[in-house]
mmCIF file of C-alpha atoms and ligand atoms in Angstrom:
data_model
loop_
_atom_site.group_PDB
_atom_site.id
_atom_site.type_symbol
_atom_site.label_atom_id
_atom_site.label_comp_id
_atom_site.label_asym_id
_atom_site.label_seq_id
_atom_site.Cartn_x
_atom_site.Cartn_y
_atom_site.Cartn_z
ATOM 1 C CA MET A 1 1.536 -26.741 -14.145
ATOM 2 C CA ILE A 2 -1.828 -27.773 -13.891
ATOM 3 C CA ARG A 3 -4.668 -24.981 -13.950
ATOM 4 C CA CYS A 4 -7.807 -25.381 -12.127
ATOM 5 C CA GLY A 5 -11.019 -23.453 -13.214
ATOM 6 C CA LEU A 6 -13.915 -23.231 -11.028
ATOM 7 C CA PHE A 7 -15.653 -26.497 -12.882
ATOM 8 C CA PHE A 8 -12.303 -28.454 -12.348
ATOM 9 C CA LEU A 9 -11.181 -30.654 -10.162
ATOM 10 C CA CYS A 10 -8.708 -30.362 -7.970
ATOM 11 C CA LEU A 11 -6.210 -32.844 -7.981
ATOM 12 C CA LEU A 12 -3.070 -31.690 -6.863
ATOM 13 C CA PRO A 13 -3.568 -29.014 -4.582
ATOM 14 C CA PRO A 14 0.086 -27.495 -4.474
ATOM 15 C CA VAL A 15 -0.044 -26.885 -7.988
ATOM 16 C CA CYS A 16 -3.701 -25.483 -8.093
ATOM 17 C CA LEU A 17 -2.853 -21.862 -7.781
ATOM 18 C CA ALA A 18 -5.239 -20.460 -10.346
ATOM 19 C CA SER A 19 -9.441 -20.148 -9.115
ATOM 20 C CA LEU A 20 -11.548 -17.197 -9.337
ATOM 21 C CA PRO A 21 -12.807 -14.974 -7.752
ATOM 22 C CA LEU A 22 -9.626 -13.992 -6.331
ATOM 23 C CA VAL A 23 -8.841 -11.561 -2.846
ATOM 24 C CA ILE A 24 -4.873 -10.964 -2.395
ATOM 25 C CA ASN A 25 -3.384 -8.624 -0.329
ATOM 26 C CA THR A 26 -0.286 -7.143 0.810
ATOM 27 C CA TRP A 27 0.400 -8.399 4.345
ATOM 28 C CA PRO A 28 -1.181 -10.802 6.619
ATOM 29 C CA PHE A 29 -4.404 -8.486 6.618
ATOM 30 C CA GLN A 30 -6.520 -11.386 7.460
ATOM 31 C CA SER A 31 -9.898 -9.211 8.682
ATOM 32 C CA ALA A 32 -9.392 -7.330 5.126
ATOM 33 C CA ALA A 33 -8.886 -10.283 3.436
ATOM 34 C CA ALA A 34 -11.800 -11.593 5.481
ATOM 35 C CA ALA A 35 -14.268 -8.519 4.408
ATOM 36 C CA ALA A 36 -13.437 -8.664 0.612
ATOM 37 C CA TRP A 37 -14.046 -12.405 0.322
ATOM 38 C CA ASP A 38 -17.041 -12.187 2.358
ATOM 39 C CA ALA A 39 -18.054 -9.070 -0.212
ATOM 40 C CA LEU A 40 -17.934 -10.928 -3.019
ATOM 41 C CA GLN A 41 -19.221 -13.982 -1.372
ATOM 42 C CA LYS A 42 -22.863 -11.536 -0.776
ATOM 43 C CA GLY A 43 -22.688 -10.648 -4.640
ATOM 44 C CA LEU A 44 -21.195 -7.051 -4.423
ATOM 45 C CA SER A 45 -18.752 -5.938 -7.052
ATOM 46 C CA PRO A 46 -14.910 -7.021 -7.294
ATOM 47 C CA LEU A 47 -14.647 -2.725 -6.795
ATOM 48 C CA ASP A 48 -16.823 -2.952 -3.966
ATOM 49 C CA ALA A 49 -14.753 -5.923 -2.120
ATOM 50 C CA ALA A 50 -11.636 -3.915 -2.552
ATOM 51 C CA GLU A 51 -13.230 -0.981 -1.087
ATOM 52 C CA ALA A 52 -14.969 -3.243 1.624
ATOM 53 C CA GLY A 53 -11.631 -4.862 2.370
ATOM 54 C CA CYS A 54 -9.456 -1.659 2.727
ATOM 55 C CA ALA A 55 -11.790 -0.023 4.503
ATOM 56 C CA ARG A 56 -11.901 -2.876 7.065
ATOM 57 C CA CYS A 57 -8.278 -2.066 7.597
ATOM 58 C CA GLU A 58 -8.645 1.027 7.911
ATOM 59 C CA GLN A 59 -11.448 0.265 11.003
ATOM 60 C CA ASP A 60 -8.643 -2.195 12.482
ATOM 61 C CA GLN A 61 -5.662 -0.090 12.233
ATOM 62 C CA CYS A 62 -3.963 -3.229 10.201
ATOM 63 C CA ASP A 63 -0.717 -2.834 12.201
ATOM 64 C CA GLY A 64 -0.999 0.280 13.161
ATOM 65 C CA SER A 65 -0.083 1.453 9.475
ATOM 66 C CA VAL A 66 -3.216 1.852 8.094
ATOM 67 C CA GLY A 67 -6.126 3.781 9.190
ATOM 68 C CA PHE A 68 -5.910 6.762 11.871
ATOM 69 C CA GLY A 69 -3.923 7.046 15.074
ATOM 70 C CA GLY A 70 -0.920 5.789 13.330
ATOM 71 C CA SER A 71 2.287 7.171 11.279
ATOM 72 C CA PRO A 72 2.336 10.337 13.240
ATOM 73 C CA ASP A 73 4.261 13.165 10.936
ATOM 74 C CA GLU A 74 6.525 15.714 11.981
ATOM 75 C CA ARG A 75 3.829 17.440 13.641
ATOM 76 C CA GLY A 76 2.734 14.551 15.380
ATOM 77 C CA GLU A 77 -0.644 14.446 13.181
ATOM 78 C CA THR A 78 -2.106 11.042 11.351
ATOM 79 C CA THR A 79 -2.863 11.776 7.717
ATOM 80 C CA LEU A 80 -4.418 9.434 5.327
ATOM 81 C CA ASP A 81 -3.587 7.750 1.506
ATOM 82 C CA ALA A 82 -5.993 6.178 -0.263
ATOM 83 C CA MET A 83 -6.994 5.068 -3.941
ATOM 84 C CA ILE A 84 -9.417 2.622 -5.979
ATOM 85 C CA MET A 85 -9.062 1.313 -9.182
ATOM 86 C CA ASN A 86 -11.688 -0.068 -11.681
ATOM 87 C CA GLY A 87 -10.203 -2.463 -14.350
ATOM 88 C CA ASP A 88 -12.850 -2.348 -16.522
ATOM 89 C CA THR A 89 -13.566 1.397 -16.599
ATOM 90 C CA MET A 90 -10.136 2.030 -16.296
ATOM 91 C CA GLU A 91 -11.653 4.898 -13.565
ATOM 92 C CA VAL A 92 -9.386 5.701 -10.433
ATOM 93 C CA GLY A 93 -10.494 7.714 -7.614
ATOM 94 C CA ALA A 94 -7.762 8.737 -4.561
ATOM 95 C CA VAL A 95 -6.727 10.709 -1.873
ATOM 96 C CA GLY A 96 -3.391 11.906 -0.552
ATOM 97 C CA ASN A 97 -3.045 13.839 3.199
ATOM 98 C CA LEU A 98 -5.977 13.528 3.996
ATOM 99 C CA ARG A 99 -6.682 14.819 7.309
ATOM 100 C CA ARG A 100 -9.041 14.122 10.228
ATOM 101 C CA VAL A 101 -11.101 11.255 8.331
ATOM 102 C CA LYS A 102 -10.964 7.916 9.001
ATOM 103 C CA ASN A 103 -12.817 5.867 5.985
ATOM 104 C CA ALA A 104 -9.270 7.792 3.285
ATOM 105 C CA VAL A 105 -11.096 4.524 0.762
ATOM 106 C CA GLY A 106 -14.276 5.849 1.163
ATOM 107 C CA VAL A 107 -13.412 9.314 0.197
ATOM 108 C CA ALA A 108 -10.907 7.856 -2.658
ATOM 109 C CA ARG A 109 -14.301 5.835 -4.220
ATOM 110 C CA ALA A 110 -16.270 8.801 -3.670
ATOM 111 C CA VAL A 111 -13.912 11.562 -5.739
ATOM 112 C CA MET A 112 -14.158 7.885 -8.238
ATOM 113 C CA ASN A 113 -18.194 8.511 -8.132
ATOM 114 C CA TYR A 114 -18.404 12.131 -6.991
ATOM 115 C CA SER A 115 -16.479 14.132 -9.810
ATOM 116 C CA ASP A 116 -14.751 14.018 -12.924
ATOM 117 C CA HIS A 117 -11.332 14.482 -11.028
ATOM 118 C CA THR A 118 -8.523 11.594 -10.037
ATOM 119 C CA PHE A 119 -7.182 12.373 -6.928
ATOM 120 C CA LEU A 120 -7.803 15.091 -4.330
ATOM 121 C CA VAL A 121 -5.134 16.090 -1.313
ATOM 122 C CA GLY A 122 -4.712 17.570 1.713
ATOM 123 C CA GLU A 123 -7.517 20.454 3.796
ATOM 124 C CA SER A 124 -9.452 20.127 0.477
ATOM 125 C CA ALA A 125 -10.130 16.904 0.174
ATOM 126 C CA THR A 126 -11.307 16.573 3.788
ATOM 127 C CA VAL A 127 -13.589 19.649 2.476
ATOM 128 C CA PHE A 128 -14.964 17.550 -0.340
ATOM 129 C CA ALA A 129 -15.168 14.412 2.080
ATOM 130 C CA GLU A 130 -17.366 16.432 4.988
ATOM 131 C CA GLY A 131 -19.615 17.748 1.675
ATOM 132 C CA MET A 132 -20.409 14.189 0.959
ATOM 133 C CA GLY A 133 -21.247 13.510 4.170
ATOM 134 C CA PHE A 134 -17.693 11.376 6.078
ATOM 135 C CA LYS A 135 -17.232 12.149 9.717
ATOM 136 C CA SER A 136 -14.235 14.678 10.268
ATOM 137 C CA GLU A 137 -12.736 13.237 13.609
ATOM 138 C CA ASP A 138 -9.113 13.653 15.415
ATOM 139 C CA LEU A 139 -7.436 11.086 13.904
ATOM 140 C CA THR A 140 -4.696 11.149 17.276
ATOM 141 C CA THR A 141 -4.689 8.026 19.712
ATOM 142 C CA ASN A 142 -2.560 8.080 22.320
ATOM 143 C CA ARG A 143 -0.343 5.495 19.945
ATOM 144 C CA SER A 144 -0.040 7.878 17.735
ATOM 145 C CA ARG A 145 0.219 10.850 20.928
ATOM 146 C CA ASP A 146 3.706 8.315 22.087
ATOM 147 C CA ILE A 147 4.873 7.487 19.017
ATOM 148 C CA PHE A 148 5.467 11.157 18.422
ATOM 149 C CA SER A 149 6.832 12.167 22.199
ATOM 150 C CA GLN A 150 8.833 9.561 22.086
ATOM 151 C CA TRP A 151 10.158 11.244 18.713
ATOM 152 C CA LEU A 152 10.651 14.628 19.756
ATOM 153 C CA ASN A 153 12.525 12.891 23.259
ATOM 154 C CA GLN A 154 15.000 11.657 20.848
ATOM 155 C CA LYS A 155 14.962 15.143 18.901
ATOM 156 C CA CYS A 156 13.017 13.798 15.850
ATOM 157 C CA GLN A 157 14.932 10.662 14.944
ATOM 158 C CA PRO A 158 14.952 9.277 12.739
ATOM 159 C CA ASN A 159 13.843 11.746 9.795
ATOM 160 C CA PHE A 160 13.481 12.469 6.259
ATOM 161 C CA ARG A 161 14.869 15.091 6.053
ATOM 162 C CA LYS A 162 18.994 15.196 4.348
ATOM 163 C CA ASN A 163 21.298 18.414 2.957
ATOM 164 C CA VAL A 164 19.571 20.647 5.803
ATOM 165 C CA PHE A 165 21.398 22.749 8.682
ATOM 166 C CA PRO A 166 20.777 22.206 11.848
ATOM 167 C CA ASN A 167 22.474 19.121 9.999
ATOM 168 C CA ALA A 168 19.348 16.769 10.471
ATOM 169 C CA THR A 169 20.978 14.054 13.236
ATOM 170 C CA MET A 170 21.311 16.906 15.685
ATOM 171 C CA SER A 171 17.919 18.527 16.009
ATOM 172 C CA CYS A 172 14.208 18.329 15.169
ATOM 173 C CA GLY A 173 14.719 21.786 13.058
ATOM 174 C CA PRO A 174 13.834 24.379 11.500
ATOM 175 C CA TYR A 175 16.593 23.138 8.622
ATOM 176 C CA LYS A 176 17.746 25.024 6.272
ATOM 177 C CA PRO A 177 18.944 23.870 2.921
ATOM 178 C CA GLN A 178 22.780 23.156 3.320
ATOM 179 C CA ALA A 179 25.048 24.490 0.284
ATOM 180 C CA LYS A 180 26.809 21.653 -0.876
ATOM 181 C CA LEU A 181 24.190 18.715 -1.843
ATOM 182 C CA GLN A 182 24.839 15.262 -1.627
ATOM 183 C CA SER A 183 22.756 12.644 -4.030
ATOM 184 C CA GLY A 184 21.747 9.924 -2.240
ATOM 185 C CA PRO A 185 19.281 8.819 1.452
ATOM 186 C CA GLY A 186 19.715 11.077 3.861
ATOM 187 C CA ARG A 187 21.231 8.204 6.266
ATOM 188 C CA LYS A 188 21.288 4.738 6.723
ATOM 189 C CA LEU A 189 18.329 2.373 5.701
ATOM 190 C CA GLY A 190 18.133 0.698 9.221
ATOM 191 C CA LEU A 191 17.628 3.955 11.150
ATOM 192 C CA ILE A 192 13.786 3.513 10.086
ATOM 193 C CA ASP A 193 11.677 0.920 10.967
ATOM 194 C CA LEU A 194 10.161 -1.065 8.717
ATOM 195 C CA ARG A 195 6.538 -1.151 9.518
ATOM 196 C CA SER A 196 6.305 2.408 9.571
ATOM 197 C CA HIS A 197 6.177 1.601 5.596
ATOM 198 C CA ASP A 198 3.011 -0.821 5.870
ATOM 199 C CA THR A 199 0.089 -0.100 3.161
ATOM 200 C CA ILE A 200 -2.941 -2.438 2.167
ATOM 201 C CA GLY A 201 -3.085 -3.164 -1.159
ATOM 202 C CA MET A 202 -5.424 -5.253 -2.354
ATOM 203 C CA ILE A 203 -6.765 -7.111 -5.537
ATOM 204 C CA VAL A 204 -9.807 -8.657 -6.992
ATOM 205 C CA ILE A 205 -10.155 -10.435 -9.721
ATOM 206 C CA GLY A 206 -14.064 -11.346 -10.125
ATOM 207 C CA GLN A 207 -15.691 -14.372 -11.685
ATOM 208 C CA ASN A 208 -15.303 -13.419 -15.234
ATOM 209 C CA GLY A 209 -11.675 -11.665 -15.233
ATOM 210 C CA GLN A 210 -12.696 -8.157 -14.260
ATOM 211 C CA VAL A 211 -9.880 -6.368 -11.537
ATOM 212 C CA ALA A 212 -10.173 -4.131 -8.825
ATOM 213 C CA ALA A 213 -7.469 -2.787 -6.953
ATOM 214 C CA ALA A 214 -7.659 -1.075 -3.894
ATOM 215 C CA THR A 215 -4.920 0.957 -1.658
ATOM 216 C CA SER A 216 -4.934 2.532 2.041
ATOM 217 C CA THR A 217 -2.165 3.379 4.196
ATOM 218 C CA ASN A 218 -1.294 6.546 6.743
ATOM 219 C CA GLY A 219 2.382 6.311 5.337
ATOM 220 C CA ALA A 220 5.552 6.929 7.025
ATOM 221 C CA THR A 221 6.083 7.608 10.293
ATOM 222 C CA HIS A 222 7.712 10.824 11.059
ATOM 223 C CA LYS A 223 7.274 12.156 7.590
ATOM 224 C CA VAL A 224 7.658 15.326 6.159
ATOM 225 C CA PRO A 225 4.074 17.231 6.588
ATOM 226 C CA GLY A 226 2.408 16.520 2.902
ATOM 227 C CA ARG A 227 4.626 13.860 1.905
ATOM 228 C CA VAL A 228 1.924 11.934 -0.526
ATOM 229 C CA GLY A 229 3.549 8.210 -0.934
ATOM 230 C CA ASP A 230 3.051 5.271 -3.920
ATOM 231 C CA SER A 231 0.024 3.999 -3.111
ATOM 232 C CA PRO A 232 -2.742 6.868 -3.860
ATOM 233 C CA VAL A 233 -0.993 7.306 -7.906
ATOM 234 C CA ALA A 234 -2.406 5.126 -10.201
ATOM 235 C CA GLY A 235 0.169 2.296 -11.256
ATOM 236 C CA ALA A 236 2.397 3.153 -8.239
ATOM 237 C CA GLY A 237 0.903 1.868 -5.252
ATOM 238 C CA ALA A 238 -1.286 -0.336 -7.333
ATOM 239 C CA TYR A 239 -3.300 -0.685 -11.066
ATOM 240 C CA ALA A 240 -6.091 -2.349 -12.400
ATOM 241 C CA ASP A 241 -6.576 -3.445 -15.952
ATOM 242 C CA SER A 242 -9.482 -5.699 -16.778
ATOM 243 C CA SER A 243 -7.617 -7.288 -20.293
ATOM 244 C CA ALA A 244 -4.422 -7.803 -17.975
ATOM 245 C CA GLY A 245 -4.816 -7.941 -14.965
ATOM 246 C CA GLY A 246 -3.637 -6.238 -11.314
ATOM 247 C CA ALA A 247 -0.773 -5.587 -9.092
ATOM 248 C CA ALA A 248 -0.393 -3.459 -5.749
ATOM 249 C CA ALA A 249 2.490 -2.595 -3.820
ATOM 250 C CA THR A 250 3.916 -1.860 -0.010
ATOM 251 C CA GLY A 251 7.480 -0.603 0.863
ATOM 252 C CA GLN A 252 9.128 2.599 0.317
ATOM 253 C CA GLY A 253 7.117 4.410 -1.797
ATOM 254 C CA ASP A 254 8.884 6.864 -2.090
ATOM 255 C CA ILE A 255 11.772 5.251 -3.801
ATOM 256 C CA MET A 256 9.231 2.855 -5.234
ATOM 257 C CA MET A 257 6.655 5.273 -6.674
ATOM 258 C CA ARG A 258 9.532 6.607 -9.041
ATOM 259 C CA PHE A 259 9.291 3.773 -10.885
ATOM 260 C CA LEU A 260 5.643 2.338 -10.981
ATOM 261 C CA PRO A 261 5.868 -0.821 -10.787
ATOM 262 C CA SER A 262 2.572 -1.529 -10.334
ATOM 263 C CA PHE A 263 1.472 -1.079 -14.233
ATOM 264 C CA LEU A 264 4.927 -2.094 -14.824
ATOM 265 C CA ALA A 265 3.808 -6.094 -13.770
ATOM 266 C CA VAL A 266 -0.066 -5.261 -14.912
ATOM 267 C CA GLU A 267 2.015 -4.575 -18.807
ATOM 268 C CA LEU A 268 4.624 -7.425 -18.164
ATOM 269 C CA MET A 269 1.692 -9.930 -17.223
ATOM 270 C CA ARG A 270 -0.037 -8.305 -20.299
ATOM 271 C CA GLY A 271 3.019 -9.346 -22.677
ATOM 272 C CA GLY A 272 2.036 -12.745 -21.460
ATOM 273 C CA ASP A 273 4.505 -12.541 -18.224
ATOM 274 C CA ASP A 274 3.284 -15.093 -15.482
ATOM 275 C CA PRO A 275 2.327 -12.962 -12.471
ATOM 276 C CA SER A 276 5.048 -14.134 -10.100
ATOM 277 C CA THR A 277 7.436 -13.438 -13.010
ATOM 278 C CA ALA A 278 5.774 -9.865 -13.192
ATOM 279 C CA CYS A 279 6.039 -9.263 -10.022
ATOM 280 C CA LYS A 280 10.015 -10.379 -10.082
ATOM 281 C CA LYS A 281 10.718 -8.213 -13.319
ATOM 282 C CA ALA A 282 8.603 -5.127 -11.280
ATOM 283 C CA ILE A 283 11.561 -5.505 -7.806
ATOM 284 C CA SER A 284 14.357 -5.780 -10.175
ATOM 285 C CA ARG A 285 14.070 -2.764 -12.349
ATOM 286 C CA ILE A 286 14.022 -1.019 -8.636
ATOM 287 C CA LYS A 287 16.681 -2.833 -7.190
ATOM 288 C CA LYS A 288 19.433 -1.877 -9.959
ATOM 289 C CA TYR A 289 19.078 1.852 -8.515
ATOM 290 C CA HIS A 290 18.187 0.927 -5.197
ATOM 291 C CA PRO A 291 19.726 -2.672 -4.142
ATOM 292 C CA ASP A 292 18.898 -2.440 -0.350
ATOM 293 C CA PHE A 293 15.095 -0.467 -1.120
ATOM 294 C CA PHE A 294 12.473 -1.887 1.371
ATOM 295 C CA GLY A 295 9.725 -3.044 -0.577
ATOM 296 C CA ALA A 296 7.379 -6.386 -1.885
ATOM 297 C CA LEU A 297 4.716 -6.346 -5.032
ATOM 298 C CA ILE A 298 1.485 -9.135 -5.101
ATOM 299 C CA CYS A 299 0.346 -9.804 -8.685
ATOM 300 C CA ALA A 300 -2.880 -11.361 -9.880
ATOM 301 C CA ASN A 301 -3.982 -11.802 -14.169
ATOM 302 C CA THR A 302 -7.079 -12.726 -15.404
ATOM 303 C CA THR A 303 -7.568 -15.965 -14.525
ATOM 304 C CA GLY A 304 -6.671 -16.301 -11.317
ATOM 305 C CA GLY A 305 -3.213 -16.707 -11.352
ATOM 306 C CA TYR A 306 -1.661 -14.539 -9.046
ATOM 307 C CA GLY A 307 2.494 -14.611 -7.611
ATOM 308 C CA ALA A 308 4.563 -12.064 -5.305
ATOM 309 C CA ALA A 309 7.777 -10.489 -5.040
ATOM 310 C CA CYS A 310 10.013 -8.638 -2.025
ATOM 311 C CA ASN A 311 13.494 -6.917 -2.215
ATOM 312 C CA ARG A 312 16.104 -8.588 0.127
ATOM 313 C CA SER A 313 16.838 -5.798 2.549
ATOM 314 C CA PRO A 314 17.857 -5.273 6.127
ATOM 315 C CA GLY A 315 15.632 -7.835 8.656
ATOM 316 C CA PHE A 316 13.248 -8.324 5.392
ATOM 317 C CA THR A 317 13.942 -11.828 3.755
ATOM 318 C CA GLU A 318 9.959 -13.141 3.266
ATOM 319 C CA PHE A 319 7.303 -11.373 2.454
ATOM 320 C CA HIS A 320 3.288 -12.336 3.394
ATOM 321 C CA PHE A 321 0.375 -11.458 2.005
ATOM 322 C CA MET A 322 -3.499 -12.892 2.221
ATOM 323 C CA VAL A 323 -5.138 -15.312 -0.477
ATOM 324 C CA SER A 324 -8.630 -16.294 -0.909
ATOM 325 C CA ASN A 325 -9.969 -17.585 -3.973
ATOM 326 C CA SER A 326 -12.772 -20.436 -5.066
ATOM 327 C CA GLN A 327 -10.753 -22.952 -3.537
ATOM 328 C CA THR A 328 -9.180 -21.753 -0.553
ATOM 329 C CA ASN A 329 -12.622 -20.803 -0.071
ATOM 330 C CA LYS A 330 -11.447 -18.164 2.985
ATOM 331 C CA PRO A 331 -8.390 -16.424 3.531
ATOM 332 C CA VAL A 332 -5.325 -18.664 3.255
ATOM 333 C CA GLN A 333 -1.356 -16.989 4.487
ATOM 334 C CA GLU A 334 1.389 -16.822 1.971
ATOM 335 C CA LYS A 335 4.690 -15.882 1.759
ATOM 336 C CA VAL A 336 7.264 -15.450 -1.061
ATOM 337 C CA TYR A 337 10.991 -15.014 -0.154
ATOM 338 C CA CYS A 338 12.879 -12.091 -1.166
ATOM 339 C CA ILE A 339 14.754 -11.801 -4.201
HETATM 340 C C1 LIG B 401 -20.011 4.468 -5.609
HETATM 341 O O1 LIG B 401 -20.991 4.118 -6.293
HETATM 342 C C2 LIG B 401 -21.731 2.507 -6.474
HETATM 343 C C3 LIG B 401 -22.837 2.142 -6.996
HETATM 344 O O2 LIG B 401 -21.966 2.079 -8.073
HETATM 345 C C4 LIG B 401 -22.055 2.513 -4.636
HETATM 346 O O3 LIG B 401 -22.259 1.351 -4.357
HETATM 347 C C5 LIG B 401 -21.205 2.716 -3.755
HETATM 348 O O4 LIG B 401 -21.932 2.704 -2.385
HETATM 349 C C6 LIG B 401 -20.686 4.489 -3.924
HETATM 350 N N1 LIG B 401 -19.872 4.579 -2.689
HETATM 351 C C7 LIG B 401 -19.858 5.991 -2.194
HETATM 352 C C8 LIG B 401 -18.311 6.181 -1.271
HETATM 353 O O5 LIG B 401 -20.359 7.088 -2.997
HETATM 354 C C1 LIG B 402 -5.407 7.944 26.768
HETATM 355 O O1 LIG B 402 -4.829 8.632 27.375
HETATM 356 C C2 LIG B 402 -5.444 9.382 28.535
HETATM 357 C C3 LIG B 402 -4.322 10.091 29.596
HETATM 358 O O2 LIG B 402 -2.967 9.827 29.138
HETATM 359 C C4 LIG B 402 -6.277 8.719 29.539
HETATM 360 O O3 LIG B 402 -7.391 9.251 30.143
HETATM 361 C C5 LIG B 402 -7.116 7.431 28.291
HETATM 362 O O4 LIG B 402 -7.736 6.804 29.617
HETATM 363 C C6 LIG B 402 -6.259 7.018 27.735
HETATM 364 N N1 LIG B 402 -7.447 6.653 26.568
HETATM 365 C C7 LIG B 402 -7.275 5.639 26.006
HETATM 366 C C8 LIG B 402 -7.660 5.060 25.123
HETATM 367 O O5 LIG B 402 -6.758 4.516 26.082
HETATM 368 C C1 LIG B 403 26.348 17.283 12.850
HETATM 369 O O1 LIG B 403 26.218 17.928 13.771
HETATM 370 C C2 LIG B 403 27.215 17.175 14.480
HETATM 371 C C3 LIG B 403 27.681 18.317 15.437
HETATM 372 O O2 LIG B 403 27.993 19.692 15.085
HETATM 373 C C4 LIG B 403 28.254 16.986 13.715
HETATM 374 O O3 LIG B 403 29.297 16.134 14.643
HETATM 375 C C5 LIG B 403 28.195 15.795 12.852
HETATM 376 O O4 LIG B 403 29.537 16.250 12.264
HETATM 377 C C6 LIG B 403 27.210 16.530 11.159
HETATM 378 N N1 LIG B 403 27.263 15.666 10.790
HETATM 379 C C7 LIG B 403 26.992 16.022 9.444
HETATM 380 C C8 LIG B 403 26.109 14.694 8.542
HETATM 381 O O5 LIG B 403 26.994 16.906 8.871
HETATM 382 C C1 LIG B 404 -2.322 -16.639 -15.222
HETATM 383 O O1 LIG B 404 -0.968 -16.489 -14.095
HETATM 384 C C2 LIG B 404 -0.869 -18.163 -14.429
HETATM 385 C C3 LIG B 404 0.417 -18.972 -13.362
HETATM 386 O O2 LIG B 404 -0.073 -18.698 -12.157
HETATM 387 C C4 LIG B 404 -1.285 -18.860 -16.130
HETATM 388 O O3 LIG B 404 -0.895 -20.712 -15.728
HETATM 389 C C5 LIG B 404 -1.892 -18.642 -16.464
HETATM 390 O O4 LIG B 404 -1.376 -19.191 -18.062
HETATM 391 C C6 LIG B 404 -2.080 -17.392 -16.806
HETATM 392 N N1 LIG B 404 -2.992 -16.876 -17.287
HETATM 393 C C7 LIG B 404 -3.274 -15.872 -18.595
HETATM 394 C C8 LIG B 404 -4.420 -15.291 -18.800
HETATM 395 O O5 LIG B 404 -2.378 -15.068 -18.372
#
């Protein structure tokens, strides 16, 4: 395969995949991709660009699955998860179950900038954010209120409970544990709206191969309050290492986070796998235990090679993502077929 560095003419565009700098993000979130690409053009660092891209998604409520006003939990509240990782220094800032602050990835960056910690959660993360000057405001919108009241009207179905009385298919609780536990998912996957799992995950590779990654999401719709998914967990939702590459995940975080797919993919690239192969192997690892899981991974290496993979599951056969590099010069949508 011909690799096109910055100073090489691209004679065969379809095979000239690698070029720097590179921005790649999950889903066709065009405005987020453009915000990150613009940030790079203005001379901002890969880390700043990744933050800017995810922050734009939070403002735009990308698909309703990122930022305020989406994915209400069992109490109707929207809470946010986000993280940012600097692949040069291996610093990480993350927030989980963040309440009443819209700019979750900004708060994650503040955790990195203004504390020695890596991960703050819940109400305490909100207090930290307020102290750092972030505005506290209601994240509820008419849309999230509607999603919540419709869910109440259908007896709180679907939900994420299992092995409980009154049985979770019949009521809104309060729930009590059943004596006899069954392993495995509490219900058929098909009941859960796939769109309730979307997340922005973004990898930015700078001109000199510096890797940064960031994620932001409002989590799973109708989640049990307190639930934190894969997105803010380093190695799960995303990972960045300037000596190997970056990866970011989207999908059923509750399952995916147990396999650290982003970490695994980066390690596979370190071992010599191209990004596409690394992504596929990390997805396959999960598939072995959960053949029908819903999820996708994007991968990029330090020379600007990139790839993606997804798991074929009901209603999900191809995965769309955005790529910007010095050859496209703007965000372009690409897709892969799921394995
Ligand atoms: C974090 O620090 C960088 C400079 O290192 C700065 O550009 C950025 O605005 C800071 N972010 C926050 C949220 O304070
Ligand atoms: C939200 O709904 C209320 C009443 O149900 C309405 O008055 C208000 O204009 C709506 N807000 C928006 C932004 O649509
Ligand atoms: C849930 O309760 C209903 C009504 O009592 C019953 O018909 C159904 O079999 C129960 N489902 C499970 C999974 O226990
Ligand atoms: C990055 O991936 C591309 C394939 O997309 C490959 O040609 C290139 O050699 C890889 N770079 C490194 C440093 O492994």
